[in-house]
Short mmCIF file of C-alpha atoms in Angstrom, two decimals:
data_model
loop_
_atom_site.label_atom_id
_atom_site.label_comp_id
_atom_site.label_asym_id
_atom_site.label_seq_id
_atom_site.Cartn_x
_atom_site.Cartn_y
_atom_site.Cartn_z
CA UNK A 242 6.45 -26.84 12.89
CA UNK A 243 5.25 -24.17 15.20
CA UNK A 244 1.97 -22.80 12.75
CA UNK A 245 2.29 -19.00 12.49
CA UNK A 246 -1.74 -19.50 13.46
CA UNK A 247 -2.63 -23.24 14.96
CA UNK A 248 -6.57 -22.82 13.54
CA UNK A 249 -7.05 -26.10 14.22
CA UNK A 250 -6.27 -25.99 17.77
CA UNK A 251 -7.90 -22.49 18.29
CA UNK A 252 -11.17 -24.12 17.29
CA UNK A 253 -10.82 -27.45 19.62
CA UNK A 254 -11.02 -24.84 22.17
CA UNK A 255 -13.80 -24.58 22.29
CA UNK A 256 -15.01 -27.53 22.34
CA UNK A 257 -18.35 -28.99 22.44
CA UNK A 258 -19.95 -25.81 22.39
CA UNK A 259 -19.10 -24.89 18.72
CA UNK A 260 -20.05 -27.79 17.71
CA UNK A 261 -23.44 -27.97 20.04
CA UNK A 262 -24.22 -24.59 18.45
CA UNK A 263 -23.49 -25.17 15.09
CA UNK A 264 -26.22 -27.71 15.49
CA UNK A 265 -28.30 -25.97 17.58
CA UNK A 266 -28.78 -23.72 14.39
CA UNK A 267 -29.69 -26.53 11.95
CA UNK A 268 -31.58 -28.35 14.26
CA UNK A 269 -33.35 -25.09 14.42
CA UNK A 270 -33.59 -24.43 10.86
CA UNK A 271 -33.65 -20.20 10.56
CA UNK A 272 -30.38 -19.47 8.71
CA UNK A 273 -31.04 -15.65 8.17
CA UNK A 274 -32.01 -12.31 10.23
CA UNK A 275 -32.88 -15.30 13.61
CA UNK A 276 -32.59 -15.05 17.41
CA UNK A 277 -28.80 -15.54 17.33
CA UNK A 278 -27.83 -12.65 15.21
CA UNK A 279 -29.63 -10.67 17.22
CA UNK A 280 -28.44 -12.08 20.41
CA UNK A 281 -25.53 -11.76 18.98
CA UNK A 282 -25.49 -7.88 17.75
CA UNK A 283 -27.28 -7.03 21.15
CA UNK A 284 -23.80 -9.06 22.95
CA UNK A 285 -21.21 -7.28 20.69
CA UNK A 286 -22.71 -3.82 21.60
CA UNK A 287 -22.35 -4.62 25.25
CA UNK A 288 -19.11 -5.43 25.09
CA UNK A 289 -17.84 -3.16 23.01
CA UNK A 290 -19.57 -0.02 24.57
CA UNK A 291 -21.76 0.72 21.76
CA UNK A 292 -25.63 1.27 21.46
CA UNK A 293 -26.42 -0.45 17.79
CA UNK A 294 -24.12 -3.81 16.45
CA UNK A 295 -25.87 -4.72 12.64
CA UNK A 296 -24.24 -7.61 11.40
CA UNK A 297 -22.33 -8.29 7.96
CA UNK A 298 -21.25 -10.46 5.47
CA UNK A 299 -17.31 -9.35 6.00
CA UNK A 300 -15.55 -6.91 7.59
CA UNK A 301 -14.51 -5.01 4.31
CA UNK A 302 -18.70 -4.80 3.84
CA UNK A 303 -18.89 -3.04 7.53
CA UNK A 304 -16.65 0.28 6.40
CA UNK A 305 -18.10 0.18 2.98
CA UNK A 306 -21.37 0.67 4.58
CA UNK A 307 -20.44 3.43 6.80
CA UNK A 308 -19.80 5.12 3.96
CA UNK A 309 -22.82 3.80 2.39
CA UNK A 310 -25.14 5.51 4.85
CA UNK A 311 -23.60 8.70 5.67
CA UNK A 312 -24.11 9.39 1.42
CA UNK A 313 -27.18 8.17 1.67
CA UNK A 314 -27.83 10.42 4.22
CA UNK A 315 -26.68 13.40 2.72
CA UNK A 316 -23.14 13.69 4.79
CA UNK A 317 -21.27 12.72 2.20
CA UNK A 318 -20.90 12.75 -1.47
CA UNK A 319 -19.07 11.26 -4.38
CA UNK A 320 -15.27 12.94 -5.17
CA UNK A 321 -15.33 14.37 -1.42
CA UNK A 322 -11.77 12.83 0.49
CA UNK A 323 -11.94 10.35 3.13
CA UNK A 324 -8.13 10.59 5.26
CA UNK A 325 -6.90 7.60 6.04
CA UNK A 326 -2.76 5.40 6.75
CA UNK A 327 -0.87 4.53 3.72
CA UNK A 328 0.04 1.61 5.36
CA UNK A 329 -3.38 -0.29 5.87
CA UNK A 330 -4.59 -3.11 4.37
CA UNK A 331 -6.10 -2.45 0.96
CA UNK A 332 -9.79 -3.49 2.39
CA UNK A 333 -10.05 -0.31 4.16
CA UNK A 334 -8.95 1.38 0.78
CA UNK A 335 -11.26 -0.12 -0.67
CA UNK A 336 -14.01 1.00 0.61
CA UNK A 337 -13.85 3.93 -0.16
CA UNK A 338 -13.27 3.48 -4.05
CA UNK A 339 -15.87 1.32 -3.75
CA UNK A 340 -18.47 4.63 -2.64
CA UNK A 341 -16.78 6.65 -5.76
CA UNK A 342 -14.91 8.57 -2.66
CA UNK A 343 -11.52 9.79 -3.02
CA UNK A 344 -8.81 7.93 -0.35
CA UNK A 345 -6.33 10.74 0.81
CA UNK A 346 -3.01 8.94 2.27
CA UNK A 347 -1.24 10.20 5.30
CA UNK A 348 2.43 8.36 6.76
CA UNK A 349 2.77 6.13 9.44
CA UNK A 350 4.34 7.13 12.83
CA UNK A 351 7.01 3.89 12.12
CA UNK A 352 6.77 3.68 15.78
CA UNK A 353 2.75 2.08 16.08
CA UNK A 354 2.66 1.26 12.55
CA UNK A 355 -0.64 3.75 13.11
CA UNK A 356 -1.34 6.28 11.59
CA UNK A 357 0.44 9.65 12.47
CA UNK A 358 -1.48 12.08 13.78
CA UNK A 359 0.99 15.19 13.82
CA UNK A 360 0.20 14.64 9.63
CA UNK A 361 -3.48 14.42 9.77
CA UNK A 362 -4.20 18.71 9.46
CA UNK A 363 -1.99 19.10 6.95
CA UNK A 364 -3.84 16.46 5.66
CA UNK A 365 -7.28 18.10 5.32
CA UNK A 366 -8.84 20.12 2.64
CA UNK A 367 -12.63 21.93 1.87
CA UNK A 368 -13.45 18.59 0.75
CA UNK A 369 -12.65 15.73 3.67
CA UNK A 370 -15.49 14.70 5.98
CA UNK A 371 -13.93 12.30 7.46
CA UNK A 372 -11.06 9.99 9.33
CA UNK A 373 -10.06 6.37 8.91
CA UNK A 374 -7.72 5.68 11.86
CA UNK A 375 -6.71 1.96 11.86
CA UNK A 376 -6.32 0.14 15.42
CA UNK A 377 -3.61 -2.21 12.96
CA UNK A 378 -2.48 -4.64 14.41
CA UNK A 379 -4.11 -4.96 17.41
CA UNK A 380 -2.37 -1.58 18.24
CA UNK A 381 -5.42 1.12 19.41
CA UNK A 382 -4.78 4.24 16.97
CA UNK A 383 -6.46 7.13 18.62
CA UNK A 384 -4.63 10.64 20.49
CA UNK A 385 -5.64 13.92 21.50
CA UNK A 386 -4.12 15.58 18.43
CA UNK A 387 -7.08 13.17 16.54
CA UNK A 388 -9.86 13.91 17.73
CA UNK A 389 -9.22 17.78 17.88
CA UNK A 390 -8.91 17.47 14.44
CA UNK A 391 -11.91 15.77 13.47
CA UNK A 392 -13.61 18.11 15.72
CA UNK A 393 -12.01 21.19 14.58
CA UNK A 394 -12.64 20.52 10.89
CA UNK A 395 -16.15 18.46 11.03
CA UNK A 396 -15.23 14.81 10.55
CA UNK A 397 -16.37 11.81 10.82
CA UNK A 398 -13.48 9.70 12.51
CA UNK A 399 -14.48 6.32 11.82
CA UNK A 400 -12.27 3.11 12.86
CA UNK A 401 -11.49 -0.25 11.16
CA UNK A 402 -11.25 -2.10 14.23
CA UNK A 403 -10.53 -5.31 11.70
CA UNK A 404 -7.18 -6.54 13.96
CA UNK A 405 -8.57 -4.73 17.56
CA UNK A 406 -11.25 -6.53 18.70
CA UNK A 407 -11.14 -6.33 22.41
CA UNK A 408 -8.48 -3.74 22.77
CA UNK A 409 -8.87 -0.66 25.75
CA UNK A 410 -7.95 2.81 25.79
CA UNK A 411 -8.21 6.23 27.90
CA UNK A 412 -10.36 8.05 26.42
CA UNK A 413 -9.77 12.06 26.95
CA UNK A 414 -12.94 12.63 28.41
CA UNK A 415 -14.47 13.18 31.92
CA UNK A 416 -17.24 10.84 33.09
CA UNK A 417 -18.18 11.92 36.59
CA UNK A 418 -17.48 9.10 39.26
CA UNK A 419 -18.58 9.52 43.36
CA UNK A 420 -18.14 13.58 42.20
CA UNK A 421 -14.00 12.71 40.35
CA UNK A 422 -13.76 13.59 37.19
CA UNK A 423 -11.92 10.39 35.91
CA UNK A 424 -10.22 9.59 32.71
CA UNK A 425 -12.77 7.50 30.59
CA UNK A 426 -11.61 3.65 29.04
CA UNK A 427 -13.26 2.64 26.08
CA UNK A 428 -12.87 -0.54 23.87
CA UNK A 429 -11.41 0.66 20.44
CA UNK A 430 -14.97 0.19 18.32
CA UNK A 431 -16.95 2.44 20.30
CA UNK A 432 -14.60 5.38 20.19
CA UNK A 433 -15.47 7.11 17.07
CA UNK A 434 -18.62 7.34 15.71
CA UNK A 435 -18.48 4.29 13.98
CA UNK A 436 -16.26 1.11 13.27
CA UNK A 437 -16.00 -1.11 10.72
CA UNK A 438 -15.49 -5.01 12.06
CA UNK A 439 -14.17 -8.21 10.75
CA UNK A 440 -14.38 -11.74 12.17
CA UNK A 441 -12.71 -13.48 9.78
CA UNK A 442 -11.44 -16.44 10.62
CA UNK A 443 -7.85 -15.54 11.51
CA UNK A 444 -8.88 -12.49 13.65
CA UNK A 445 -8.93 -12.54 17.72
CA UNK A 446 -12.28 -13.04 17.76
CA UNK A 447 -12.76 -15.43 14.33
CA UNK A 448 -16.24 -17.16 12.85
CA UNK A 449 -15.92 -20.30 10.70
CA UNK A 450 -16.70 -18.00 7.29
CA UNK A 451 -15.90 -13.95 6.21
CA UNK A 452 -18.47 -12.23 8.82
CA UNK A 453 -18.53 -8.83 9.97
CA UNK A 454 -19.72 -6.35 11.64
CA UNK A 455 -20.87 -2.14 12.66
CA UNK A 456 -21.19 -0.60 16.14
CA UNK A 457 -21.82 3.43 15.86
CA UNK A 458 -23.78 5.37 18.94
CA UNK A 459 -25.86 7.50 15.98
CA UNK A 460 -29.46 6.32 15.82
CA UNK A 461 -29.89 7.85 12.19
CA UNK A 462 -26.71 5.83 10.69
CA UNK A 463 -26.94 2.12 12.49
CA UNK A 464 -31.02 2.24 10.99
CA UNK A 465 -29.52 2.77 7.52
CA UNK A 466 -26.29 0.31 7.77
CA UNK A 467 -29.16 -2.03 8.58
CA UNK A 468 -31.62 -1.61 5.87
CA UNK A 469 -28.45 -0.77 3.37
CA UNK A 470 -27.42 -4.29 3.57
CA UNK A 471 -30.68 -6.07 3.35
CA UNK A 472 -31.59 -5.32 -0.02
CA UNK A 473 -32.32 -1.92 0.94
CA UNK A 474 -34.78 -2.64 2.93
CA UNK A 475 -37.24 -0.36 5.20
CA UNK A 476 -40.16 -3.69 5.57
CA UNK A 477 -40.09 -7.32 3.66
CA UNK A 478 -40.39 -5.92 -1.05
CA UNK A 479 -40.06 -1.98 0.30
CA UNK A 480 -37.27 -1.67 -0.92
CA UNK A 481 -36.22 3.25 0.50
CA UNK A 482 -32.49 2.53 -0.49
CA UNK A 483 -31.11 1.00 -4.01
CA UNK A 484 -28.41 -1.60 -1.25
CA UNK A 485 -26.58 -4.50 -0.56
CA UNK A 486 -27.40 -8.36 0.20
CA UNK A 487 -24.91 -7.93 3.84
CA UNK A 488 -25.64 -10.34 6.53
CA UNK A 489 -24.25 -12.00 9.36
CA UNK A 490 -26.04 -15.35 9.10
CA UNK A 491 -27.16 -17.56 12.00
CA UNK A 492 -24.43 -20.07 12.22
CA UNK A 493 -21.50 -17.52 12.34
CA UNK A 494 -23.58 -15.82 14.93
CA UNK A 495 -23.49 -18.55 17.25
CA UNK A 496 -20.36 -19.91 16.65
CA UNK A 497 -19.26 -15.64 17.20
CA UNK A 498 -21.44 -16.15 21.04
CA UNK A 499 -19.74 -18.87 21.79
CA UNK A 500 -16.19 -17.27 21.47
CA UNK A 501 -16.38 -13.67 22.24
CA UNK A 502 -17.02 -14.33 26.31
CA UNK A 503 -12.98 -16.34 26.32
CA UNK A 504 -12.41 -12.54 24.01
CA UNK A 505 -10.47 -10.88 27.23
CA UNK A 506 -9.06 -13.97 27.85
CA UNK A 507 -7.67 -14.98 24.84
CA UNK A 508 -6.52 -11.83 24.30
CA UNK A 509 -4.46 -11.96 27.73
CA UNK A 510 -2.41 -15.37 26.95
CA UNK A 511 -1.78 -13.14 23.58
CA UNK A 512 -0.23 -10.48 25.72
CA UNK A 513 1.86 -12.65 27.01
CA UNK A 514 3.40 -13.99 24.68
CA UNK A 515 4.24 -10.94 23.09
CA UNK A 516 5.66 -10.32 26.91
CA UNK A 517 8.26 -13.01 26.41
CA UNK A 518 8.92 -11.87 23.24
CA UNK A 519 9.70 -8.36 23.72
CA UNK A 520 12.10 -9.21 27.37
CA UNK A 521 14.10 -12.30 25.53
CA UNK A 522 14.71 -11.75 21.70
CA UNK A 523 17.98 -9.87 21.90
CA UNK A 524 19.25 -10.70 18.65
CA UNK A 525 20.21 -6.22 18.02
CA UNK A 526 19.09 -6.59 13.82
CA UNK A 527 15.49 -7.27 15.04
CA UNK A 528 13.62 -4.73 15.60
CA UNK A 529 10.84 -5.27 18.53
CA UNK A 530 7.28 -3.30 18.21
CA UNK A 531 6.72 -1.15 20.15
CA UNK A 532 3.45 0.15 22.18
CA UNK A 533 1.86 2.92 22.36
CA UNK A 534 1.28 2.90 26.65
CA UNK A 535 -2.01 5.03 26.83
CA UNK A 536 -3.69 7.99 24.31
CA UNK A 537 -1.11 10.36 25.50
CA UNK A 538 1.19 8.50 23.37
CA UNK A 539 4.21 7.63 25.81
CA UNK A 540 6.31 4.48 23.77
CA UNK A 541 7.08 0.93 25.70
CA UNK A 542 9.38 0.42 23.82
CA UNK A 543 10.38 -2.96 22.26
CA UNK A 544 13.07 -4.62 24.71
CA UNK A 545 10.68 -3.62 28.22
CA UNK A 546 9.53 -6.41 30.33
CA UNK A 547 6.89 -8.91 30.13
CA UNK A 548 4.51 -7.07 33.03
CA UNK A 549 4.77 -4.20 30.33
CA UNK A 550 3.91 -5.42 27.82
CA UNK A 551 0.83 -7.77 29.66
CA UNK A 552 -1.02 -4.81 31.33
CA UNK A 553 -0.51 -3.17 28.53
CA UNK A 554 -4.59 -3.29 27.42
CA UNK A 555 -4.67 -1.10 24.35
CA UNK A 556 -3.29 -4.34 22.73
CA UNK A 557 -4.71 -6.64 21.83
CA UNK A 558 -1.79 -8.52 19.61
CA UNK A 559 -3.16 -9.72 16.65
CA UNK A 560 -0.09 -10.07 15.50
CA UNK A 561 3.37 -9.97 16.70
CA UNK A 562 5.11 -7.45 14.10
CA UNK A 563 8.75 -7.33 13.42
CA UNK A 564 11.53 -5.67 11.03
CA UNK A 565 15.00 -6.62 9.65
CA UNK A 566 16.16 -4.92 6.82
CA UNK A 567 16.94 -8.23 5.43
CA UNK A 568 13.41 -9.49 5.56
CA UNK A 569 13.17 -12.13 2.37
CA UNK A 570 16.71 -13.50 3.85
CA UNK A 571 15.27 -13.98 8.11
CA UNK A 572 11.40 -15.21 6.04
CA UNK A 573 13.92 -18.20 4.26
CA UNK A 574 16.33 -18.53 7.23
CA UNK A 575 13.26 -18.99 10.31
CA UNK A 576 10.67 -21.73 8.02
CA UNK A 577 13.97 -23.72 7.56
CA UNK A 578 14.28 -23.66 11.24
CA UNK A 579 10.52 -25.05 11.82
CA UNK A 580 8.65 -21.07 12.08
CA UNK A 581 6.00 -20.60 10.47
CA UNK A 582 5.95 -16.42 9.10
CA UNK A 583 4.24 -14.12 7.32
CA UNK A 584 4.18 -10.24 5.45
CA UNK A 585 1.62 -8.53 6.93
CA UNK A 586 1.26 -6.45 4.04
CA UNK A 587 4.25 -7.05 1.34
CA UNK A 588 2.90 -4.53 -0.99
CA UNK A 589 1.99 -0.93 0.34
CA UNK A 590 -2.10 -0.30 -1.78
CA UNK A 591 -0.83 2.57 -3.53
CA UNK A 592 2.31 0.17 -5.01
CA UNK A 593 -0.64 -2.01 -6.63
CA UNK A 594 -1.89 -2.48 -9.63
CA UNK A 595 -5.79 -1.54 -8.69
CA UNK A 596 -4.30 1.31 -8.03
CA UNK A 597 -2.19 2.62 -10.90
CA UNK A 598 -2.99 6.48 -10.57
CA UNK A 599 -1.52 6.27 -7.00
CA UNK A 600 1.48 4.52 -8.30
CA UNK A 601 3.78 7.97 -8.50
CA UNK A 602 3.59 9.07 -4.70
CA UNK A 603 6.56 8.89 -2.56
CA UNK A 604 5.21 7.94 1.24
CA UNK A 605 8.54 6.41 2.40
CA UNK A 606 7.69 5.52 5.90
CA UNK A 607 4.90 3.60 4.57
CA UNK A 608 7.31 1.65 2.02
CA UNK A 609 10.12 1.05 4.60
CA UNK A 610 7.57 -0.82 6.91
CA UNK A 611 6.56 -2.62 4.34
CA UNK A 612 10.16 -4.06 3.07
CA UNK A 613 10.91 -4.48 6.60
CA UNK A 614 7.32 -6.45 8.34
CA UNK A 615 7.40 -9.69 9.42
CA UNK A 616 5.33 -11.44 11.64
CA UNK A 617 6.13 -13.61 13.93
CA UNK A 618 3.44 -16.20 15.66
CA UNK A 619 1.14 -15.69 18.29
CA UNK A 620 -2.19 -16.57 19.27
CA UNK A 621 -4.23 -17.49 22.12
CA UNK A 622 -3.02 -20.99 22.25
CA UNK A 623 0.55 -21.63 21.80
CA UNK A 624 3.09 -22.43 24.13
CA UNK A 625 5.42 -21.34 26.24
CA UNK A 626 7.42 -23.42 24.94
CA UNK A 627 6.68 -22.52 21.40
CA UNK A 628 7.42 -18.89 22.15
CA UNK A 629 10.71 -20.49 23.22
CA UNK A 630 11.96 -22.01 20.88
CA UNK A 631 11.47 -18.48 18.25
CA UNK A 632 13.37 -16.78 21.28
CA UNK A 633 16.10 -18.59 20.68
CA UNK A 634 15.94 -19.37 16.94
CA UNK A 635 15.95 -15.34 16.00
CA UNK A 636 18.72 -14.82 18.33
CA UNK A 637 20.86 -17.34 16.68
CA UNK A 638 19.75 -15.40 13.14
CA UNK A 639 23.08 -13.43 12.06
#
C-alpha cells in the first residue's frame, strides 16, 4: 500500500534531532511561553519575512485571533463582511462567524482552485472590511487585482497560509537594487496585513500535535493578538481584553525548530514528485492541477515538463489534487490497487449543516470542484518508484 502521507517516515527523517529537542524541553521542565517558543517565533518570522510571529494553539485560532484583534482595535465590528473563497476548508469560515462577522463567499478560479480575483470587487459592499485569501493546496494566491481592490476599498488582506508554508511569489511592489527597480519575491504569510499558519502534523511544516502562528508587520495588531492569545493579559494577572487560551507549547516549538531549516528542501522534493506526475499522467479522464506561473496569472499547463513544475516556487504542493468526473469510482479503483487517496474536500462549506443558512446559495464552480477532486499521495519522503507506481495505475484506469 502506498500511503497518502507516511507520517511515521516523515518523523523518522528528522531523527535523532527530533527526539533530542523533545528531551531538551522535558529535561528543562518549562513547557509554555519559554525559550523554545520565543526562538521559533523569531526564526519563523525571519523565514516568512515578517516583523512579528505569535505562536498559537492551532491554525483556526490564528485566524480567529487576527479578526478578534481587529475588532478590539475598532477596525471591524459585529456584522461586518469578510470576503472568502467558497471552496476553502471550513476553518477559514469558522474563524469569521466565531467573531460574529459575516462571510461573503466568492467562487474560485477553476484552474488554480484559489479565489477568482476578477469576482472579488463585485462582492464588496459598504460593510466589507477584509479579504481572506487562501493559498489552497499549497499554491500562492496573489494578484494585482486583489491588491488593487483592497486598496480601492480600504480593505485588510488576511492570508490563510495553512497549506502553503514556504511558497514564494513575485509581488508587484519594487525594490531598489543597485539603482535598478526589480520585482520583489516574498513568501506567503508576508503578503497581506496578517496571516494565519497551521502546523497540524500533516502540513508541509508539521508539529507533533496541533499548533499554529500569526505573522504580521503591524506592531499594534501583533501586540493585541499576543495579549488576546494569553487570556487577554497584558501582564500577569492583569487582563485588559476578554481573551483566549491559545499558545504554542514548548515541545511543539522545539519540534518546529528542528523541521523549519529543512522546509525549502522538503518542498522542492514535493515539486519533483508533482512535476513527475504532471509529465507522466496521460490518462485523458484525469484533469491535472495547473500552476499559476507568476502573480500576473500566466499558467503552466497540467501536462508541462517536470522542470517547469519544479521551478515554480509559488506552489509547495501540500496536496496534489486531480479531478475526475467519476471521482468516487476512481478512488475505489486506486484503493483496490494499493494507492491511498483522500478528498479535499467532499462537501463545500455552504452545503454543511453548520451553515444551513447558506444551503440555498448556488456556487456551481465550487460544487463542481468538490464533486470531482481527489488528492494523490505526495510528500518529501515519497520515493520515485512509488510515484511511478501511482502513474502506472492511473494511466491504466478506464
